Short mmCIF file of C-alpha atoms in Angstrom, two decimals:
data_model
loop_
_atom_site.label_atom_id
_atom_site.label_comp_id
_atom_site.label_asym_id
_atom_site.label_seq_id
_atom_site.Cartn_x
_atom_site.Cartn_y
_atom_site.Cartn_z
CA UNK I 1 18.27 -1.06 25.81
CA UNK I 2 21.55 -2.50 25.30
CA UNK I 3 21.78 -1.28 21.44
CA UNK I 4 20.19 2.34 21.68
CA UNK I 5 21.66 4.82 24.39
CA UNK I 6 18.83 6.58 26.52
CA UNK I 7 18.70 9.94 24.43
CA UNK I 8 18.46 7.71 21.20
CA UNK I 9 15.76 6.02 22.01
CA UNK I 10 14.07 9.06 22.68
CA UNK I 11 14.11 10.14 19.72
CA UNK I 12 12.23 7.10 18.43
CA UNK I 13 9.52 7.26 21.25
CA UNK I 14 9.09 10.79 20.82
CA UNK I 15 7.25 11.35 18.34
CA UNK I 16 5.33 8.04 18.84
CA UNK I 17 2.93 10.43 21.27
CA UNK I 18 4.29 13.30 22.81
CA UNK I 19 5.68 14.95 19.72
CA UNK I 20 3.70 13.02 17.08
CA UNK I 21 4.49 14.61 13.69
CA UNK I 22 0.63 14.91 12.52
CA UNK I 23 -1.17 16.19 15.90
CA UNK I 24 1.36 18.07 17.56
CA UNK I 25 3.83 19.15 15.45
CA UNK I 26 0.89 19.60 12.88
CA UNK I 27 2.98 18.35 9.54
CA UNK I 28 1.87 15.87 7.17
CA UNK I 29 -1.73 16.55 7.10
CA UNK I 30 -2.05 16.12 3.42
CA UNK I 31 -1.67 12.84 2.37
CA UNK I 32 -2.73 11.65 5.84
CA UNK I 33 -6.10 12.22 5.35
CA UNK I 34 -6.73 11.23 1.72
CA UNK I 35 -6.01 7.58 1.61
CA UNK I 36 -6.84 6.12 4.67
CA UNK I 37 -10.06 4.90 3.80
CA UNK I 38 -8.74 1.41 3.48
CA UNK I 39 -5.89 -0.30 5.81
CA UNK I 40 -3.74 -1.29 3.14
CA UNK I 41 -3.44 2.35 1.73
CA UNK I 42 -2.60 3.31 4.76
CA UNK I 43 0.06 1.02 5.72
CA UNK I 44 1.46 1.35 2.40
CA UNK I 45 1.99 5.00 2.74
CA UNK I 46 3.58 4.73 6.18
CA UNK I 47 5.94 2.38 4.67
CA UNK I 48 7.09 4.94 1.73
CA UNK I 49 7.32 7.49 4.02
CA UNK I 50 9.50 5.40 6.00
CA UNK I 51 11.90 4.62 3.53
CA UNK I 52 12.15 8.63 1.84
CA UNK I 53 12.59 9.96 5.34
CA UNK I 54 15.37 7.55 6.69
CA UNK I 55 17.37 7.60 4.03
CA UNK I 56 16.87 11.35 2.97
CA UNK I 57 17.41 12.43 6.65
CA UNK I 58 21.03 10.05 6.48
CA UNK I 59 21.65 11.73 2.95
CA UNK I 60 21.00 15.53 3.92
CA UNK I 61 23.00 14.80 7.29
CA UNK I 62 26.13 13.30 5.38
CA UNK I 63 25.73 16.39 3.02
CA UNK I 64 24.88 19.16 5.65
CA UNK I 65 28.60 20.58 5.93
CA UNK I 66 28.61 21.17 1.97
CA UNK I 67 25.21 22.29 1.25
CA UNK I 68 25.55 26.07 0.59
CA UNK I 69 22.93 27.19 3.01
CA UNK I 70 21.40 29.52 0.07
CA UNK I 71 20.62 26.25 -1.95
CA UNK I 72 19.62 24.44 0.46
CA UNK I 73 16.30 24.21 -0.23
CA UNK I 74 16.26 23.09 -3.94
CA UNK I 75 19.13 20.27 -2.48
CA UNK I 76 16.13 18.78 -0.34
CA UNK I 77 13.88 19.05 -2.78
CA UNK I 78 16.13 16.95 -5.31
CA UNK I 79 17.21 14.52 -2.47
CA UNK I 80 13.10 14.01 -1.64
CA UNK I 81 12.16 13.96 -5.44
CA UNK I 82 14.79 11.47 -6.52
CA UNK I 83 13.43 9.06 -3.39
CA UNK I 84 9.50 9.34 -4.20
CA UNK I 85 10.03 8.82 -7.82
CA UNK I 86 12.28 5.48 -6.84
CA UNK I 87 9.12 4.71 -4.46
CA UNK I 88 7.24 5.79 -6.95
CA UNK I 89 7.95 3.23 -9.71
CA UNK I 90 8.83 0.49 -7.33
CA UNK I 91 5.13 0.81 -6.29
CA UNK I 92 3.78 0.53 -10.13
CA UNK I 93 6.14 -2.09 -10.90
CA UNK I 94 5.02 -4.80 -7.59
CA UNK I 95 1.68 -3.28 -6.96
CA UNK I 96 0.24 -1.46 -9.43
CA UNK I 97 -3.59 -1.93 -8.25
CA UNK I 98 -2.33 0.08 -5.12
CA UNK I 99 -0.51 2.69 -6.78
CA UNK I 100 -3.98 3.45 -8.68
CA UNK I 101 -5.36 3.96 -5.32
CA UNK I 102 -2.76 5.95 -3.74
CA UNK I 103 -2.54 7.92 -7.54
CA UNK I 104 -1.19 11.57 -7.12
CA UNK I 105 -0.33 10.87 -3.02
CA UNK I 106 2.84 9.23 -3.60
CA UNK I 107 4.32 12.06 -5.52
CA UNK I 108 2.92 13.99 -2.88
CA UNK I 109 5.32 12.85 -0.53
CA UNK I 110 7.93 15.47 -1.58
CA UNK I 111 5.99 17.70 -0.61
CA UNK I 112 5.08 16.38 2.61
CA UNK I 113 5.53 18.88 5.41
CA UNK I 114 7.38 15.97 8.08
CA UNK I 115 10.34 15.38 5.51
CA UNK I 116 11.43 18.92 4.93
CA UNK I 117 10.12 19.74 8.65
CA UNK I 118 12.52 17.20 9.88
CA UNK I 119 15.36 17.76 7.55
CA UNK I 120 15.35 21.52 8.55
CA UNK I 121 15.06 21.03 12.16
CA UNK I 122 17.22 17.91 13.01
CA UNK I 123 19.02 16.37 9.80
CA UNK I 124 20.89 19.45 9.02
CA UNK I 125 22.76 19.93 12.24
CA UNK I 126 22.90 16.27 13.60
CA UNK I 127 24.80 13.16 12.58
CA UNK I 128 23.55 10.23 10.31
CA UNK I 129 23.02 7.58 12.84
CA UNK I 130 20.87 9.88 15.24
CA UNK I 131 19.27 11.71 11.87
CA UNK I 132 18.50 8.14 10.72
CA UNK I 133 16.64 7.42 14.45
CA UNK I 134 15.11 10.84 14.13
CA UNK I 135 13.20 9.89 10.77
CA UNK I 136 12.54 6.67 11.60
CA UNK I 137 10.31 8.29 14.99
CA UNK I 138 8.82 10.61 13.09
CA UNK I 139 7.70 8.09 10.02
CA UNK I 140 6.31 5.28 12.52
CA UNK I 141 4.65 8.23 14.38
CA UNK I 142 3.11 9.13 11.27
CA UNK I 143 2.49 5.91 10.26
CA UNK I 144 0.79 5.38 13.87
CA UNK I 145 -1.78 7.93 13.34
CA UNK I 146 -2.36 6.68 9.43
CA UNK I 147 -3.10 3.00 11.00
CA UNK I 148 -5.15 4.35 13.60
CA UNK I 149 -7.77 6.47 11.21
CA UNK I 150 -7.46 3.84 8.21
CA UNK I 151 -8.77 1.33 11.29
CA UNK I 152 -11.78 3.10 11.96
CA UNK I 153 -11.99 4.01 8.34
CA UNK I 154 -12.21 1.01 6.86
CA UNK I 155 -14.10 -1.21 10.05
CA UNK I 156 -16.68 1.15 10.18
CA UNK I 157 -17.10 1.92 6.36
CA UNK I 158 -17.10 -1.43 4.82
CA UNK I 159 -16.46 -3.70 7.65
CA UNK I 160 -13.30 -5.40 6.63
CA UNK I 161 -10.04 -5.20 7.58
CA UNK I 162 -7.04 -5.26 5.00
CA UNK I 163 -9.82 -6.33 2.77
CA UNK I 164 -11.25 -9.60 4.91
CA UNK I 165 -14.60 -9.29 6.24
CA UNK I 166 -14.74 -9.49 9.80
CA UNK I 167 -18.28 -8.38 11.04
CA UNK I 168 -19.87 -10.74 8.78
CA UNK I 169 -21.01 -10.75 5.25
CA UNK I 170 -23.09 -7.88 4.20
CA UNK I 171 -24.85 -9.79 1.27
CA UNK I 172 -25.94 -12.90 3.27
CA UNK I 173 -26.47 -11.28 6.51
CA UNK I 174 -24.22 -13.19 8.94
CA UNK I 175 -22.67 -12.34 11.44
CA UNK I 176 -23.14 -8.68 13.12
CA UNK I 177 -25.26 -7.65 9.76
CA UNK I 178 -27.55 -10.35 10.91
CA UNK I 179 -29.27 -8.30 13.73
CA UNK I 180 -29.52 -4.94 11.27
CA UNK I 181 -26.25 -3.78 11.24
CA UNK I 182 -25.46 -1.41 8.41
CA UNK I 183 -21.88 -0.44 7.55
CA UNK I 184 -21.82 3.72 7.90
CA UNK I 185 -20.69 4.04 4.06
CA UNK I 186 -19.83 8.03 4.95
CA UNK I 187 -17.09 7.11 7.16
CA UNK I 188 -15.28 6.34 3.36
CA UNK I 189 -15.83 9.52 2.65
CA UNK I 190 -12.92 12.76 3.02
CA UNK I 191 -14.32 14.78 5.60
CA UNK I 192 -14.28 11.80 8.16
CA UNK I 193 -11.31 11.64 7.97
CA UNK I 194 -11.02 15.04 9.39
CA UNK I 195 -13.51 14.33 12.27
CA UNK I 196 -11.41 11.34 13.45
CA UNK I 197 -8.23 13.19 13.33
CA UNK I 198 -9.95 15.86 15.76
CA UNK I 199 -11.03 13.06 18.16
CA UNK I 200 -7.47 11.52 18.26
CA UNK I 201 -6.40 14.93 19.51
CA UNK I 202 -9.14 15.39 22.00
CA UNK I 203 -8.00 12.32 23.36
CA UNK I 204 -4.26 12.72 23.19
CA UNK I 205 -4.86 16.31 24.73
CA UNK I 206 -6.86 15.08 27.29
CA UNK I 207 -4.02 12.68 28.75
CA UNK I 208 -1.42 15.24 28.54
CA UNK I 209 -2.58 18.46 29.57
CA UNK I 210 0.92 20.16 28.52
CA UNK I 211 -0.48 20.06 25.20
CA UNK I 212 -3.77 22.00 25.58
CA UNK I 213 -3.16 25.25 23.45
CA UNK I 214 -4.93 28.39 25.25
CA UNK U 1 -16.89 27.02 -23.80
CA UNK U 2 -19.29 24.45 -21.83
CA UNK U 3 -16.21 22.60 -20.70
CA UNK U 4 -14.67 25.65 -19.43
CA UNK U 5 -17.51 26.33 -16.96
CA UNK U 6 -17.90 22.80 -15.82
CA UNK U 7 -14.26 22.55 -15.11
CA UNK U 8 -14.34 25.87 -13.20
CA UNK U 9 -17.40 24.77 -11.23
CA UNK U 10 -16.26 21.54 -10.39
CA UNK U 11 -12.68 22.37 -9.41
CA UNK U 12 -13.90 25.19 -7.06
CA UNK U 13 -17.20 22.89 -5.52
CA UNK U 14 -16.09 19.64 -6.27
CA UNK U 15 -13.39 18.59 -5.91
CA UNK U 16 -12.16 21.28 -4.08
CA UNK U 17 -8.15 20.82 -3.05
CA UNK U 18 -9.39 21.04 0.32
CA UNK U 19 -12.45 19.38 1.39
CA UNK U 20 -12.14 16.84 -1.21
CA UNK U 21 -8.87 16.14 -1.61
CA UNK U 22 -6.92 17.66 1.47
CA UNK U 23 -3.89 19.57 -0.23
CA UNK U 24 -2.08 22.35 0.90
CA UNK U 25 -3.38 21.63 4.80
CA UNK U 26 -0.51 22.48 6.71
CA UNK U 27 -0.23 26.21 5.16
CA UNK U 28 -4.27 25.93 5.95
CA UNK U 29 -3.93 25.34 9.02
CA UNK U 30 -0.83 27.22 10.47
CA UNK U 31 -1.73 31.24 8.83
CA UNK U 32 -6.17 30.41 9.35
CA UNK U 33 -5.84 32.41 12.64
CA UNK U 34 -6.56 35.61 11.01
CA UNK U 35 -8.40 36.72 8.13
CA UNK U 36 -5.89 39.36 6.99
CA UNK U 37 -3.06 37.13 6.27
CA UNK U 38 -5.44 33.95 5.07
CA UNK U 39 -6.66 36.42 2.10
CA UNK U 40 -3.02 37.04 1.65
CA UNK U 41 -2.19 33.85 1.41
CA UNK U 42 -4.94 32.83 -0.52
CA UNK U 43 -4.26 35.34 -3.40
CA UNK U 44 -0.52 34.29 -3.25
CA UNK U 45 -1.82 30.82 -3.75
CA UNK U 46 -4.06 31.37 -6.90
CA UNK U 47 -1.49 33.22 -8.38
CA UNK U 48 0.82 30.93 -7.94
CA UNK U 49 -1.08 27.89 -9.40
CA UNK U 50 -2.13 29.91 -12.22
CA UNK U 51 1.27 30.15 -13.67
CA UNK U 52 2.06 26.68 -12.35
CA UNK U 53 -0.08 24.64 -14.15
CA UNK U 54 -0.42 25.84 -17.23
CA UNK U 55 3.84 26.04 -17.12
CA UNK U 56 3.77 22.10 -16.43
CA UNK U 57 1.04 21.25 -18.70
CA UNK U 58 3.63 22.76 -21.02
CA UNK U 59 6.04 20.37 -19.97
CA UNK U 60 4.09 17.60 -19.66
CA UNK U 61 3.20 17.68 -23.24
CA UNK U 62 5.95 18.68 -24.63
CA UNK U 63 8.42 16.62 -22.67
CA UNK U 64 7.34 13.91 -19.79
CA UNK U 65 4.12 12.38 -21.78
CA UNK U 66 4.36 8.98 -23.70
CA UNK U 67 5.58 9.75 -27.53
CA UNK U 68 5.76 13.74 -26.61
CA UNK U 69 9.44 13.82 -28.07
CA UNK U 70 8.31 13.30 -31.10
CA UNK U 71 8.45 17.00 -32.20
CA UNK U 72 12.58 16.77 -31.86
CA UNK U 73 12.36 13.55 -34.33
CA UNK U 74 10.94 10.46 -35.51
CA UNK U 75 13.56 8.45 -33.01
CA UNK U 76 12.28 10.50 -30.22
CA UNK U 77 8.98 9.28 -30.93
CA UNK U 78 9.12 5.89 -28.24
CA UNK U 79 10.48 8.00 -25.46
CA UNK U 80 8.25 7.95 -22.36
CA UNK U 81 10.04 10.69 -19.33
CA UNK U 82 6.86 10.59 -17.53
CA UNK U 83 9.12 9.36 -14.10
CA UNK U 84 10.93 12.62 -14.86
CA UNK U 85 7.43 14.75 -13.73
CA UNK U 86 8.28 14.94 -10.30
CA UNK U 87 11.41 16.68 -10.36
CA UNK U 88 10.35 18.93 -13.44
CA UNK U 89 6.95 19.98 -11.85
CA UNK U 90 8.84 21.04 -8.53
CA UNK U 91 11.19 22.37 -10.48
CA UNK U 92 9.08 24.68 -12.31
CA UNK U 93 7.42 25.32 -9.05
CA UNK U 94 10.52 26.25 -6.93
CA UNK U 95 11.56 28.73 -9.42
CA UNK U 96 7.78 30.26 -10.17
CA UNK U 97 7.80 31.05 -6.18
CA UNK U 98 11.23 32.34 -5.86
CA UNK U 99 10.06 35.04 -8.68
CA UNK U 100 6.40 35.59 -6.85
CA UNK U 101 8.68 36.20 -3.45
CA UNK U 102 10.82 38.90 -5.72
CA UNK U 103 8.00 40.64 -6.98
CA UNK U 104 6.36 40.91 -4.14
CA UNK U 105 8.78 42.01 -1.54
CA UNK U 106 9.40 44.92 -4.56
CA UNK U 107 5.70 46.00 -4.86
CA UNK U 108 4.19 44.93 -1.70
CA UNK U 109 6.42 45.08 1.21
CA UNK U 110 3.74 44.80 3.66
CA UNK U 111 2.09 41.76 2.29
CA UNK U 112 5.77 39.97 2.05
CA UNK U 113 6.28 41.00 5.82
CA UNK U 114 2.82 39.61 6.91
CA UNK U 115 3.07 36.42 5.06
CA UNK U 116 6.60 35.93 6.45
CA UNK U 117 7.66 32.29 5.92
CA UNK U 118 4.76 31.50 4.32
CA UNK U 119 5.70 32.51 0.97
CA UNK U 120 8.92 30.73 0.34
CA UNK U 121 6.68 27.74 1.96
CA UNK U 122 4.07 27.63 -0.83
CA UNK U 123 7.05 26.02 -2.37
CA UNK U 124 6.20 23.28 -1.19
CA UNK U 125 2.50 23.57 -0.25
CA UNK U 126 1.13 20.41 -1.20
CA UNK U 127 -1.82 21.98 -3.36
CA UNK U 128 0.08 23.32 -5.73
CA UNK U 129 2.43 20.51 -6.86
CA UNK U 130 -0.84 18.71 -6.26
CA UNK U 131 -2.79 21.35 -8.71
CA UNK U 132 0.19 20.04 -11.19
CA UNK U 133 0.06 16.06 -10.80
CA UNK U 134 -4.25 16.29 -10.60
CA UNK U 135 -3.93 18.10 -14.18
CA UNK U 136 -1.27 15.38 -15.58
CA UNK U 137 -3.46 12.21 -14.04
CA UNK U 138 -6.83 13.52 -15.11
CA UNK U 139 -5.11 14.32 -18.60
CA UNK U 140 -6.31 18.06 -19.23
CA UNK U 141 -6.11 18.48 -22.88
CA UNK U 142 -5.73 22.01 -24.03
CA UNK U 143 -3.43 24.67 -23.02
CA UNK U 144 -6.41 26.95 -21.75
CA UNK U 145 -8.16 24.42 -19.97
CA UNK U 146 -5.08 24.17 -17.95
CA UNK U 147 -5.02 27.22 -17.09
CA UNK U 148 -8.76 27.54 -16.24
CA UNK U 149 -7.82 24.40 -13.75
CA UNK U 150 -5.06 25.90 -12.08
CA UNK U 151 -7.33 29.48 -11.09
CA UNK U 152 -10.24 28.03 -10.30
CA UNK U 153 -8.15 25.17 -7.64
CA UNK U 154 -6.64 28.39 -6.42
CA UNK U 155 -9.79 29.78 -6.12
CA UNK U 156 -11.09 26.84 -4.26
CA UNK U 157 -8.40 26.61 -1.61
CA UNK U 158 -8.62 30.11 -1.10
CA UNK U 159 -12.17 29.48 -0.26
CA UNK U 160 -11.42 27.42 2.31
CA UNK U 161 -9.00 29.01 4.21
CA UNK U 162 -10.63 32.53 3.87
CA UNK U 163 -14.14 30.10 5.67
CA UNK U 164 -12.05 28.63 8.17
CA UNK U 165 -9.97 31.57 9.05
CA UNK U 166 -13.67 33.34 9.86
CA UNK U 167 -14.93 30.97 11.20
CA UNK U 168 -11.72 30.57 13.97
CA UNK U 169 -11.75 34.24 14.79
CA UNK U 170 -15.05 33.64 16.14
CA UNK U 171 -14.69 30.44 18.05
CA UNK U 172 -11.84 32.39 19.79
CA UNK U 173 -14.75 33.75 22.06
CA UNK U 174 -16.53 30.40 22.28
CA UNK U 175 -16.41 27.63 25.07
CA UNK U 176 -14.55 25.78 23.05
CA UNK U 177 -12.98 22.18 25.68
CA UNK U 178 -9.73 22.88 26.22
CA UNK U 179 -7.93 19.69 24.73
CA UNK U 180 -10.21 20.38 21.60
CA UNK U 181 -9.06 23.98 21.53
CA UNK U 182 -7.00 25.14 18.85
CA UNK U 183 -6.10 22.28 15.96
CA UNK U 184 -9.14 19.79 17.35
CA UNK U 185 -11.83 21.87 17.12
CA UNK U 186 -10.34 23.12 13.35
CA UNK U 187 -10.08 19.73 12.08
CA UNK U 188 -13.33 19.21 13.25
CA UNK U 189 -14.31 21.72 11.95
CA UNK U 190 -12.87 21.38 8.67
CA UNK U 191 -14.75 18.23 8.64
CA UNK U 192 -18.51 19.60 8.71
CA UNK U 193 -17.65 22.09 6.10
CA UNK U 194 -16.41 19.13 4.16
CA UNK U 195 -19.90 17.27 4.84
CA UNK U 196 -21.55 20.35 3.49
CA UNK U 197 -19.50 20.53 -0.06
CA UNK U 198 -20.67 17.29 -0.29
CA UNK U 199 -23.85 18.72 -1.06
CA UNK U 200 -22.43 19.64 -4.57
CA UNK U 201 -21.86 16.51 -5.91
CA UNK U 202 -25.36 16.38 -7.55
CA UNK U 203 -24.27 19.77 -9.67
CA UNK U 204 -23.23 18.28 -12.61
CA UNK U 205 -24.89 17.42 -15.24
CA UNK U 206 -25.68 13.48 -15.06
CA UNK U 207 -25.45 13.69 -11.25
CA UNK U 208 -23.87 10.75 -11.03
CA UNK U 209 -20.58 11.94 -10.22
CA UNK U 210 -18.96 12.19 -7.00
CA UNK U 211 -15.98 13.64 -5.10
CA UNK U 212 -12.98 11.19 -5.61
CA UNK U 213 -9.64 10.80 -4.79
CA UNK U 214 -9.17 8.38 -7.24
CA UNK U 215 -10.64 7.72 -10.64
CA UNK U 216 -11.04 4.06 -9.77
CA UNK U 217 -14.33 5.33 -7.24
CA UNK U 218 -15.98 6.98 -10.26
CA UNK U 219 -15.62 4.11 -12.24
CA UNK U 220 -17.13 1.67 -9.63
CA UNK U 221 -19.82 4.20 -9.31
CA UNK U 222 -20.86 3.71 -12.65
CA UNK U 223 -20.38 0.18 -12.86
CA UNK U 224 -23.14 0.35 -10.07
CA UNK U 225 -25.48 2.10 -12.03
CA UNK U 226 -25.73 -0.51 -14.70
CA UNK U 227 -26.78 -3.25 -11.97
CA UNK U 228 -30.65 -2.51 -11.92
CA UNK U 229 -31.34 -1.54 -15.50
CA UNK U 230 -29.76 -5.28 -16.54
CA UNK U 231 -32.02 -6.41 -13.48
CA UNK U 232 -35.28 -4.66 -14.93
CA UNK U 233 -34.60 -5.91 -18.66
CA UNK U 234 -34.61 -9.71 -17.04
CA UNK U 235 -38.10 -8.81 -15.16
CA UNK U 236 -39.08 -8.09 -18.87
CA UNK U 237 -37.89 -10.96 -20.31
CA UNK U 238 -39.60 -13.46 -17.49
CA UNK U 239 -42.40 -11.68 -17.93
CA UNK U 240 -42.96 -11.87 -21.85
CA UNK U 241 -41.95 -15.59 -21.42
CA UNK U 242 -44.92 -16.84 -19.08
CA UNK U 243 -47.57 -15.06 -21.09
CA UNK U 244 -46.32 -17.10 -23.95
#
């Protein structure tokens, strides 16, 4: 990669697998869970967590040398705050039938465990261009595992994906609905969620046996 | 006093800030490995939403919602700060925990040292800025039924963690797959007990509520409902019409 040195690019693919944010580094459970019953939430959030982590992680590493390291805290806090509320209203204002569905979640980005994990452990002693790489990994990780459960989610829940239909219609029984096929309406429901998060570890942990805790 | 209980019931059962609603996992997940410290926790956690909630409901109406300025003056009257909530609810939060922290490292020295981190982390433990933004989107309306929200969500979450963190010093002994051991086998887990507060959806009265993350569901639900009684009036109608 002629634009990214080795080590940078590392930090990108990290957390894509190895050091995934949600099932290793066990961060950012909340919200992940909550709103991936449809593909569009999901994406959505893994967008908005995008944008509040690369730019807080450039903000807190051009700040890091005058934060008083008492303070420091609150100073995240207000950096993450001031992001999700821009988020926040940008969300109401272009897509306001979304930001009903996401409802408390996007202010629950500030308190998302990944964006003060990461600020703590990489933005506050690195520089801005390898902070900005750092959040970016760690957001399209997240967003990676968001996509992943909000597929199963919403294919095996109502059928559709991003909102088209693609087993067939339900109602007129085309299709895969033709031959019986019932969509599993408790796969919309919170506590699958959960389930499919512990698969997607049994499976990651079964590739990498590093990972296996004992 | 009706309201009271309902709200207590249903924020414990139903939408409990765990199994329903998934708040405050990561702190759930990282101190469940022993009952000791997820009682500790727990209590820290109640407390802390307790004062919380009723603090920002304070806020919220005397400050962030639509036309709340109006006690400073007519002209204040238009002024809607509700974008503000974010930063005021942490706020509030930030500097209810820092307090909690003092207190307790003065009268409990041994709790502070077993809940290490964990304390200053509540900060920012999703469920209770979540406790906060729940009771400003589902509009609490008095000062006391704030408060009842924000004990009986602590409550709730200290439910769950004090379940799980049982229910993991037990599978410690269990032949448990190894890439499932650990975080898989919690979530899963976490997941079943989920299925099984399902169960409580039918508590209320009505019975036709159930666990949301979003008020939108509940109003689909309903909408539902209507379907078959506007179908059975039409059977009615046909009916009536071919005997005359």
């Amino acid at each position: 990669m002629g634009l990214l040195s080795k080590k940078d690019a590392k930090l990108i693919t990290d957390p894509l697998a190895d050091n995934n944010p949600i099932t290793i580094q066990v961060l950012g459970i909340c919200s992940a869970l909550a709103i991936t019953a449809e593909l569009k939430a999901s994406l959505v959030m893994g967008i908005a967590v995008l944008f509040v982590l690369g730019i807080g992680n450039v903000v807190i590493s051009l700040i890091r040398n005058i934060i008083p390291s008492k303070i420091r805290i609150i100073v995240q806090l207000i950096v993450v705050a001031s992001l999700v509320i821009i988020v926040d209203q940008v969300l109401k204002a272009f897509a306001y039938e979304l930001s009903k569905t996401l409802s408390v979640f996007v202010g629950l980005i500030i308190t998302n465990c990944i964006i003060m994990g990461r600020f703590e452990a990489f933005a506050l002693g690195n520089g801005p261009w390898r902070a900005f790489l750092d959040g970016v990994g760690n957001a399209l990780g997240y967003a990676v595992i968001l996509l992943v459960v909000g597929f199963f989610r919403e294919l095996l829940g109502s059928g559709t994906l991003f909102g088209i239909p693609v087993l067939g219609d339900p109602i007129e029984k085309t299709g895969l609905y033709s031959i019986g096929y019932e969509n599993n309406g408790f796969m919309l429901m919170p506590p699958m969620a959960l389930i499919i998060v512990g698969l997607i570890i049994w499976v990651q942990r079964s590739r990498n046996k590093a990972l296996i805790e004992d | 006093m009706i309201e009271h209980i309902e709200l207590f019931f249903k924020s414990i059962f139903i939408d409990n800030m765990v199994f329903a609603v998934f708040l405050g996992m990561c702190s759930y997940l990282a101190v469940s490995k022993k009952v000791s410290t997820a009682v500790g926790l727990g209590a820290a956690v109640i407390f802390v939403l307790a004062i919380t909630v009723p603090l920002n409901w304070l806020l919220d109406q005397y400050l962030l919602q639509p036309g709340a300025l109006s006690w400073l003056g007519e002209e204040f009257a238009d002024y809607d700060l509700g974008f503000l909530s974010f930063i005021m609810f942490i706020a509030t939060i930030a500097t209810m925990v820092q307090l909690v922290e003092i207190i307790v490292e003065k009268f409990s020295p041994s709790l502070y040292n077993s809940l290490g981190i964990f304390l200053p982390l509540i900060a920012v433990n999703c469920a209770i800025l979540g406790g906060s933004l729940f009771m400003q989107s589902r509009e609490i309306e008095t000062f006391g039924l704030a408060v009842n929200y924000g004990i009986s969500s602590g409550i709730g979450w200290f439910l769950a963690i004090l379940a799980i963190a049982s229910i993991r010093e037990k599978i410690r002994y269990s032949n448990v797959p190894g890439p499932l051991r650990g975080l898989g086998i919690t979530f899963i887990v976490t997941g079943l007990m989920g299925i099984g507060f399902l169960s409580f959806g039918g508590m209320l009265t009505g019975g036709d509520e159930a666990p949301k993350e979003a008020s939108q569901v509940n109003e689909t639900i309903k909408i539902e409902n209507l379907e078959p009684v506007i179908e059975e009036e039409k059977e009615i109608v046909t009916i009536t019409k071919s005997e005359n």
